[in-house]
Amino acid sequence: MGEKVVSYLWMLACILIATAGARDFDWNEAANEELSFTDCWTRSNPSKKSGFPKPVFNFEKENLSFKGCGNWYGKNDGKLAPWHVLLYRRFCPGVVLSDRTIITTNGNRCAYVLETFKETQEKITIFGGECADKRNEDTCYMFRGLLRQRVIIFPNHTHMVLFANLSEVIDVKKVVINIGSFYSQSIYLWEVDISLKFTPSLQPACLWNSGNENDHVTEKFYHTNVKVVKPNSRLSSDFLQEEKCFEDSTVKKWQCDLYGNSICTDFGSKIIATNRGSFLFIERRGRFYLRASIGMANEINNDILAWLDLVPYLRRIVAASANLAMMPEIPDLIKKRIDFGATQSFENCGRQPRRPRSRRETDDKAPAGGFIVGGRNAVKGHHPWHASMSRETNLGVNIPDFCGATLVTKTTLVTAAHCLVGNDGPRYNISELYVTLGMHSSLSENENSRQYFAVLDIVVHPNYTGGFINDIALIELDDEVEVTEFVRPICLWNSDHDLDKITNRTGTVVGWGHTSNQTYSDILQRAELKIVSYEECYDSKKLFFSVHLKPRGNFCAGFIHNNTGACKGDSGGGFSLYDREPDLHFLRGVVSLGRLRDVPWSSEKSCDPKFYALYTDVTTYMQWIVENSPGINKKSPLS
């Protein structure tokens, strides 16, 4: 009984000294209120009852978070669980997740390491894998070898420095995630810039790769020891139903919050004394998957432990980890679409002129634009909705064609928000901007097809905060365009919004972008690009698209196998699809983001045609476009 009191006092003291994540806690209320286990479970686990979706790391059969993860070679021969490492000798046990990431909890040992070294800047030694010399304490601790990598935390608490072989200094970063209501539920992710070299005794554990629906009924949970104490270095326990977990207990409200999203196990007294900073694993088909963690003071009673289920937080863990990626979630489809009526969004929109093509205008051997990698010269007048955005500074410097845009009414164009707004606000004064429509050759200023306009206003999507998410904006011209053979609005999308319905279809992008040899195209370029599924896009470059792909908000297109794609130089231009039945062109996307690559012997960046480019999906923003674009036809009022 005395030990139990000490345990609770220690837990209370730890929470009292913590500041992170405890702002909304009412101590007076918590001190006086007790809950039954039923009330506690209802309060702390509402989301758990409905389950969490299956995380997708890749589309291979085993769906592994890191290649080859979860293997425990010689696990029945008394070998160490190979994912365990120790930071700063006797203090902080962690688990390797990738060749660059180690996860620890804020158990008393790791919290002490973190706080101490924030202040002292002393070195943190990492031990992992098998010892080369078990008699040498400087290179071996708890049967683990020195990885010859050390960490220093600077006073600003934002960076660490990794010393490789005590000579080369390399920047690394530390990430702290508070994922519970209290400091006691925090985890730390440590990133190293020198990739760990994996051996049979040093392997990454897998992150959980399934949902949590009903898995507690059938799964067996394993606690793998940091130190080998006997030949079988893993202990197992069945999941305990909540009735057993809180049996004969009353739980104070502050304790209940601590046990939110819990997994309860009964390992007896075997790990109670050493559970701080521990992790819980599930074995499936010979691989071990990280499922839950323990911070401080998670003992309930009768040797029962409450573990924090990590499934709800996997996306945040992966996002903060180096060399780990997860497929972005695909939101439910917004099925409602705007009925523009028989005349489409604008009368006579989306029509190309019917003229014979000249040999010169369709020369397939023309140099490809860097934005339209692998493109060709466009036919004059065939993209009458495409506009060039330029800038003339107060000093008289002309900066032409810095972005593209697409005409949708006589006064409104759709473009990319990042063309006009940066992280610190507007990039340019509106008075400096002008728009050119009907241009085919950027050098032939006497083209009689051209129309020039000043910019009256810019409307940026309200959810745009910089970068490439919600990357869409509208430009209002100071006067109406004259609809001609060479200047005409495109039709707004009026079909099903589901991307699956147009996957593998080919769309068109045009522009005067940067060429592959770092020059600009004189003639408007065009390219035909294939729309790919969210899954194919993500799987092509997981680390890149796990960050930048936002299903329903944008989509991917290109031909990466024959080096045809979109990139820098003409962001904001339109991605159009042609429907043969009405013989019209429709705006489906806005050029948003392409990946760049270094150019040898140059400080410039060039387009990387081996990556798909991202296009803002206008169907997600259709109501906003219509509400902010005077002159659009609509059969019925917007609701």
PDB file of N, CA and C in Angstrom, residues 61-127:
ATOM      1  N   LYS A  61       2.537  -5.569 -50.286  1.00  0.00           N
ATOM      2  CA  LYS A  61       1.716  -6.536 -49.577  1.00  0.00           C
ATOM      3  C   LYS A  61       1.744  -6.342 -48.069  1.00  0.00           C
ATOM      4  N   GLU A  62       2.950  -6.072 -47.517  1.00  0.00           N
ATOM      5  CA  GLU A  62       3.063  -5.994 -46.066  1.00  0.00           C
ATOM      6  C   GLU A  62       2.868  -4.577 -45.521  1.00  0.00           C
ATOM      7  N   ASN A  63       2.835  -3.563 -46.390  1.00  0.00           N
ATOM      8  CA  ASN A  63       2.550  -2.198 -45.965  1.00  0.00           C
ATOM      9  C   ASN A  63       3.461  -1.771 -44.815  1.00  0.00           C
ATOM     10  N   LEU A  64       4.762  -1.813 -45.024  1.00  0.00           N
ATOM     11  CA  LEU A  64       5.729  -1.557 -43.960  1.00  0.00           C
ATOM     12  C   LEU A  64       6.079  -0.075 -43.888  1.00  0.00           C
ATOM     13  N   SER A  65       6.264   0.423 -42.662  1.00  0.00           N
ATOM     14  CA  SER A  65       6.627   1.825 -42.468  1.00  0.00           C
ATOM     15  C   SER A  65       8.049   2.106 -42.920  1.00  0.00           C
ATOM     16  N   PHE A  66       8.958   1.135 -42.776  1.00  0.00           N
ATOM     17  CA  PHE A  66      10.328   1.278 -43.249  1.00  0.00           C
ATOM     18  C   PHE A  66      10.762  -0.075 -43.797  1.00  0.00           C
ATOM     19  N   LYS A  67      11.462  -0.046 -44.899  1.00  0.00           N
ATOM     20  CA  LYS A  67      11.819  -1.275 -45.591  1.00  0.00           C
ATOM     21  C   LYS A  67      12.536  -2.255 -44.658  1.00  0.00           C
ATOM     22  N   GLY A  68      12.029  -3.489 -44.599  1.00  0.00           N
ATOM     23  CA  GLY A  68      12.654  -4.537 -43.808  1.00  0.00           C
ATOM     24  C   GLY A  68      12.462  -4.408 -42.319  1.00  0.00           C
ATOM     25  N   CYS A  69      11.543  -3.528 -41.881  1.00  0.00           N
ATOM     26  CA  CYS A  69      11.384  -3.278 -40.445  1.00  0.00           C
ATOM     27  C   CYS A  69      10.791  -4.486 -39.720  1.00  0.00           C
ATOM     28  N   GLY A  70      10.944  -4.491 -38.396  1.00  0.00           N
ATOM     29  CA  GLY A  70      10.290  -5.463 -37.533  1.00  0.00           C
ATOM     30  C   GLY A  70      10.894  -6.841 -37.489  1.00  0.00           C
ATOM     31  N   ASN A  71      12.042  -7.048 -38.122  1.00  0.00           N
ATOM     32  CA  ASN A  71      12.679  -8.357 -38.090  1.00  0.00           C
ATOM     33  C   ASN A  71      13.494  -8.523 -36.804  1.00  0.00           C
ATOM     34  N   TRP A  72      13.316  -9.651 -36.185  1.00  0.00           N
ATOM     35  CA  TRP A  72      14.072  -9.968 -34.965  1.00  0.00           C
ATOM     36  C   TRP A  72      14.792 -11.284 -35.215  1.00  0.00           C
ATOM     37  N   TYR A  73      16.007 -11.171 -35.714  1.00  0.00           N
ATOM     38  CA  TYR A  73      16.787 -12.357 -36.041  1.00  0.00           C
ATOM     39  C   TYR A  73      17.271 -13.016 -34.751  1.00  0.00           C
ATOM     40  N   GLY A  74      17.064 -14.311 -34.656  1.00  0.00           N
ATOM     41  CA  GLY A  74      17.526 -15.037 -33.474  1.00  0.00           C
ATOM     42  C   GLY A  74      16.740 -14.712 -32.222  1.00  0.00           C
ATOM     43  N   LYS A  75      15.443 -14.381 -32.374  1.00  0.00           N
ATOM     44  CA  LYS A  75      14.661 -13.960 -31.210  1.00  0.00           C
ATOM     45  C   LYS A  75      14.468 -15.070 -30.187  1.00  0.00           C
ATOM     46  N   ASN A  76      14.598 -16.306 -30.619  1.00  0.00           N
ATOM     47  CA  ASN A  76      14.440 -17.422 -29.674  1.00  0.00           C
ATOM     48  C   ASN A  76      15.768 -17.899 -29.096  1.00  0.00           C
ATOM     49  N   ASP A  77      16.832 -17.171 -29.419  1.00  0.00           N
ATOM     50  CA  ASP A  77      18.154 -17.567 -28.935  1.00  0.00           C
ATOM     51  C   ASP A  77      18.702 -16.583 -27.916  1.00  0.00           C
ATOM     52  N   GLY A  78      17.807 -15.854 -27.254  1.00  0.00           N
ATOM     53  CA  GLY A  78      18.256 -14.906 -26.252  1.00  0.00           C
ATOM     54  C   GLY A  78      18.866 -13.648 -26.829  1.00  0.00           C
ATOM     55  N   LYS A  79      18.620 -13.360 -28.101  1.00  0.00           N
ATOM     56  CA  LYS A  79      19.185 -12.172 -28.712  1.00  0.00           C
ATOM     57  C   LYS A  79      18.390 -10.930 -28.286  1.00  0.00           C
ATOM     58  N   LEU A  80      19.068  -9.801 -28.301  1.00  0.00           N
ATOM     59  CA  LEU A  80      18.423  -8.545 -27.979  1.00  0.00           C
ATOM     60  C   LEU A  80      17.341  -8.197 -28.999  1.00  0.00           C
ATOM     61  N   ALA A  81      16.266  -7.571 -28.525  1.00  0.00           N
ATOM     62  CA  ALA A  81      15.329  -6.969 -29.460  1.00  0.00           C
ATOM     63  C   ALA A  81      16.079  -5.863 -30.183  1.00  0.00           C
ATOM     64  N   PRO A  82      16.254  -5.942 -31.501  1.00  0.00           N
ATOM     65  CA  PRO A  82      17.241  -5.106 -32.191  1.00  0.00           C
ATOM     66  C   PRO A  82      16.847  -3.649 -32.366  1.00  0.00           C
ATOM     67  N   TRP A  83      15.593  -3.286 -32.052  1.00  0.00           N
ATOM     68  CA  TRP A  83      15.172  -1.900 -32.240  1.00  0.00           C
ATOM     69  C   TRP A  83      15.422  -1.033 -31.017  1.00  0.00           C
ATOM     70  N   HIS A  84      15.802  -1.645 -29.909  1.00  0.00           N
ATOM     71  CA  HIS A  84      16.027  -0.871 -28.696  1.00  0.00           C
ATOM     72  C   HIS A  84      17.395  -0.209 -28.706  1.00  0.00           C
ATOM     73  N   VAL A  85      17.417   1.082 -28.370  1.00  0.00           N
ATOM     74  CA  VAL A  85      18.672   1.795 -28.166  1.00  0.00           C
ATOM     75  C   VAL A  85      18.581   2.530 -26.838  1.00  0.00           C
ATOM     76  N   LEU A  86      19.714   2.995 -26.357  1.00  0.00           N
ATOM     77  CA  LEU A  86      19.782   3.756 -25.118  1.00  0.00           C
ATOM     78  C   LEU A  86      20.456   5.088 -25.401  1.00  0.00           C
ATOM     79  N   LEU A  87      19.809   6.162 -24.973  1.00  0.00           N
ATOM     80  CA  LEU A  87      20.398   7.485 -25.089  1.00  0.00           C
ATOM     81  C   LEU A  87      20.989   7.878 -23.746  1.00  0.00           C
ATOM     82  N   TYR A  88      22.218   8.289 -23.760  1.00  0.00           N
ATOM     83  CA  TYR A  88      22.951   8.705 -22.561  1.00  0.00           C
ATOM     84  C   TYR A  88      22.991   7.600 -21.514  1.00  0.00           C
ATOM     85  N   ARG A  89      23.528   6.479 -21.893  1.00  0.00           N
ATOM     86  CA  ARG A  89      23.771   5.348 -20.993  1.00  0.00           C
ATOM     87  C   ARG A  89      22.534   4.935 -20.219  1.00  0.00           C
ATOM     88  N   ARG A  90      22.490   5.176 -18.946  1.00  0.00           N
ATOM     89  CA  ARG A  90      21.495   4.553 -18.067  1.00  0.00           C
ATOM     90  C   ARG A  90      20.154   5.278 -18.030  1.00  0.00           C
ATOM     91  N   PHE A  91      19.952   6.216 -18.912  1.00  0.00           N
ATOM     92  CA  PHE A  91      18.799   7.065 -18.702  1.00  0.00           C
ATOM     93  C   PHE A  91      17.609   6.815 -19.625  1.00  0.00           C
ATOM     94  N   CYS A  92      17.799   6.766 -20.923  1.00  0.00           N
ATOM     95  CA  CYS A  92      16.656   6.912 -21.831  1.00  0.00           C
ATOM     96  C   CYS A  92      16.580   5.785 -22.854  1.00  0.00           C
ATOM     97  N   PRO A  93      15.652   4.828 -22.690  1.00  0.00           N
ATOM     98  CA  PRO A  93      15.471   3.779 -23.700  1.00  0.00           C
ATOM     99  C   PRO A  93      14.619   4.274 -24.858  1.00  0.00           C
ATOM    100  N   GLY A  94      15.039   3.939 -26.082  1.00  0.00           N
ATOM    101  CA  GLY A  94      14.290   4.351 -27.260  1.00  0.00           C
ATOM    102  C   GLY A  94      14.134   3.208 -28.240  1.00  0.00           C
ATOM    103  N   VAL A  95      13.359   3.456 -29.283  1.00  0.00           N
ATOM    104  CA  VAL A  95      13.101   2.473 -30.330  1.00  0.00           C
ATOM    105  C   VAL A  95      13.432   3.108 -31.671  1.00  0.00           C
ATOM    106  N   VAL A  96      14.167   2.401 -32.512  1.00  0.00           N
ATOM    107  CA  VAL A  96      14.527   2.872 -33.839  1.00  0.00           C
ATOM    108  C   VAL A  96      13.329   2.679 -34.779  1.00  0.00           C
ATOM    109  N   LEU A  97      12.937   3.757 -35.474  1.00  0.00           N
ATOM    110  CA  LEU A  97      11.825   3.692 -36.419  1.00  0.00           C
ATOM    111  C   LEU A  97      12.282   3.725 -37.871  1.00  0.00           C
ATOM    112  N   SER A  98      13.405   4.378 -38.132  1.00  0.00           N
ATOM    113  CA  SER A  98      13.961   4.434 -39.478  1.00  0.00           C
ATOM    114  C   SER A  98      15.462   4.610 -39.341  1.00  0.00           C
ATOM    115  N   ASP A  99      16.151   4.729 -40.459  1.00  0.00           N
ATOM    116  CA  ASP A  99      17.594   4.920 -40.382  1.00  0.00           C
ATOM    117  C   ASP A  99      17.962   6.310 -39.877  1.00  0.00           C
ATOM    118  N   ARG A 100      16.936   7.174 -39.656  1.00  0.00           N
ATOM    119  CA  ARG A 100      17.210   8.515 -39.188  1.00  0.00           C
ATOM    120  C   ARG A 100      16.413   8.904 -37.946  1.00  0.00           C
ATOM    121  N   THR A 101      15.528   8.061 -37.470  1.00  0.00           N
ATOM    122  CA  THR A 101      14.610   8.472 -36.410  1.00  0.00           C
ATOM    123  C   THR A 101      14.594   7.475 -35.254  1.00  0.00           C
ATOM    124  N   ILE A 102      14.651   8.026 -34.035  1.00  0.00           N
ATOM    125  CA  ILE A 102      14.513   7.253 -32.797  1.00  0.00           C
ATOM    126  C   ILE A 102      13.368   7.864 -32.006  1.00  0.00           C
ATOM    127  N   ILE A 103      12.524   7.015 -31.459  1.00  0.00           N
ATOM    128  CA  ILE A 103      11.395   7.486 -30.661  1.00  0.00           C
ATOM    129  C   ILE A 103      11.638   7.127 -29.198  1.00  0.00           C
ATOM    130  N   THR A 104      11.363   8.068 -28.301  1.00  0.00           N
ATOM    131  CA  THR A 104      11.388   7.803 -26.863  1.00  0.00           C
ATOM    132  C   THR A 104      10.137   8.426 -26.262  1.00  0.00           C
ATOM    133  N   THR A 105       9.780   8.003 -25.061  1.00  0.00           N
ATOM    134  CA  THR A 105       8.701   8.660 -24.333  1.00  0.00           C
ATOM    135  C   THR A 105       9.323   9.639 -23.354  1.00  0.00           C
ATOM    136  N   ASN A 106       8.475  10.312 -22.595  1.00  0.00           N
ATOM    137  CA  ASN A 106       8.997  11.210 -21.577  1.00  0.00           C
ATOM    138  C   ASN A 106       8.978  10.530 -20.209  1.00  0.00           C
ATOM    139  N   GLY A 107       9.159   9.207 -20.176  1.00  0.00           N
ATOM    140  CA  GLY A 107       9.345   8.543 -18.898  1.00  0.00           C
ATOM    141  C   GLY A 107      10.429   9.258 -18.109  1.00  0.00           C
ATOM    142  N   ASN A 108      10.439   9.073 -16.790  1.00  0.00           N
ATOM    143  CA  ASN A 108      11.294   9.908 -15.953  1.00  0.00           C
ATOM    144  C   ASN A 108      12.738   9.926 -16.436  1.00  0.00           C
ATOM    145  N   ARG A 109      13.229   8.839 -16.994  1.00  0.00           N
ATOM    146  CA  ARG A 109      14.613   8.817 -17.456  1.00  0.00           C
ATOM    147  C   ARG A 109      14.801   9.743 -18.656  1.00  0.00           C
ATOM    148  N   CYS A 110      13.918   9.640 -19.652  1.00  0.00           N
ATOM    149  CA  CYS A 110      14.078  10.453 -20.861  1.00  0.00           C
ATOM    150  C   CYS A 110      13.766  11.923 -20.593  1.00  0.00           C
ATOM    151  N   ALA A 111      12.791  12.194 -19.727  1.00  0.00           N
ATOM    152  CA  ALA A 111      12.507  13.577 -19.391  1.00  0.00           C
ATOM    153  C   ALA A 111      13.710  14.208 -18.700  1.00  0.00           C
ATOM    154  N   TYR A 112      14.377  13.452 -17.877  1.00  0.00           N
ATOM    155  CA  TYR A 112      15.574  13.953 -17.201  1.00  0.00           C
ATOM    156  C   TYR A 112      16.683  14.230 -18.207  1.00  0.00           C
ATOM    157  N   VAL A 113      16.866  13.330 -19.158  1.00  0.00           N
ATOM    158  CA  VAL A 113      17.884  13.526 -20.187  1.00  0.00           C
ATOM    159  C   VAL A 113      17.600  14.808 -20.962  1.00  0.00           C
ATOM    160  N   LEU A 114      16.342  14.981 -21.377  1.00  0.00           N
ATOM    161  CA  LEU A 114      15.992  16.135 -22.189  1.00  0.00           C
ATOM    162  C   LEU A 114      16.223  17.434 -21.430  1.00  0.00           C
ATOM    163  N   GLU A 115      15.671  17.521 -20.223  1.00  0.00           N
ATOM    164  CA  GLU A 115      15.776  18.760 -19.476  1.00  0.00           C
ATOM    165  C   GLU A 115      17.212  19.053 -19.065  1.00  0.00           C
ATOM    166  N   THR A 116      17.950  18.027 -18.673  1.00  0.00           N
ATOM    167  CA  THR A 116      19.327  18.225 -18.244  1.00  0.00           C
ATOM    168  C   THR A 116      20.190  18.762 -19.370  1.00  0.00           C
ATOM    169  N   PHE A 117      20.030  18.179 -20.542  1.00  0.00           N
ATOM    170  CA  PHE A 117      20.918  18.562 -21.625  1.00  0.00           C
ATOM    171  C   PHE A 117      20.472  19.818 -22.356  1.00  0.00           C
ATOM    172  N   LYS A 118      19.239  20.239 -22.148  1.00  0.00           N
ATOM    173  CA  LYS A 118      18.862  21.563 -22.608  1.00  0.00           C
ATOM    174  C   LYS A 118      19.683  22.622 -21.872  1.00  0.00           C
ATOM    175  N   GLU A 119      19.964  22.357 -20.613  1.00  0.00           N
ATOM    176  CA  GLU A 119      20.664  23.325 -19.777  1.00  0.00           C
ATOM    177  C   GLU A 119      22.179  23.182 -19.866  1.00  0.00           C
ATOM    178  N   THR A 120      22.675  21.953 -19.871  1.00  0.00           N
ATOM    179  CA  THR A 120      24.122  21.741 -19.752  1.00  0.00           C
ATOM    180  C   THR A 120      24.852  21.632 -21.079  1.00  0.00           C
ATOM    181  N   GLN A 121      24.139  21.300 -22.148  1.00  0.00           N
ATOM    182  CA  GLN A 121      24.737  21.083 -23.466  1.00  0.00           C
ATOM    183  C   GLN A 121      25.739  19.930 -23.454  1.00  0.00           C
ATOM    184  N   GLU A 122      25.657  19.065 -22.461  1.00  0.00           N
ATOM    185  CA  GLU A 122      26.553  17.912 -22.439  1.00  0.00           C
ATOM    186  C   GLU A 122      26.177  16.949 -23.559  1.00  0.00           C
ATOM    187  N   LYS A 123      27.045  15.993 -23.786  1.00  0.00           N
ATOM    188  CA  LYS A 123      26.862  15.074 -24.901  1.00  0.00           C
ATOM    189  C   LYS A 123      25.914  13.942 -24.540  1.00  0.00           C
ATOM    190  N   ILE A 124      25.124  13.533 -25.523  1.00  0.00           N
ATOM    191  CA  ILE A 124      24.245  12.375 -25.368  1.00  0.00           C
ATOM    192  C   ILE A 124      24.826  11.244 -26.207  1.00  0.00           C
ATOM    193  N   THR A 125      25.123  10.149 -25.574  1.00  0.00           N
ATOM    194  CA  THR A 125      25.675   8.995 -26.272  1.00  0.00           C
ATOM    195  C   THR A 125      24.554   8.027 -26.616  1.00  0.00           C
ATOM    196  N   ILE A 126      24.606   7.476 -27.822  1.00  0.00           N
ATOM    197  CA  ILE A 126      23.609   6.498 -28.257  1.00  0.00           C
ATOM    198  C   ILE A 126      24.242   5.113 -28.281  1.00  0.00           C
ATOM    199  N   PHE A 127      23.612   4.158 -27.585  1.00  0.00           N
ATOM    200  CA  PHE A 127      24.048   2.769 -27.601  1.00  0.00           C
ATOM    201  C   PHE A 127      22.987   1.946 -28.314  1.00  0.00           C
TER     202      PHE A 127
END
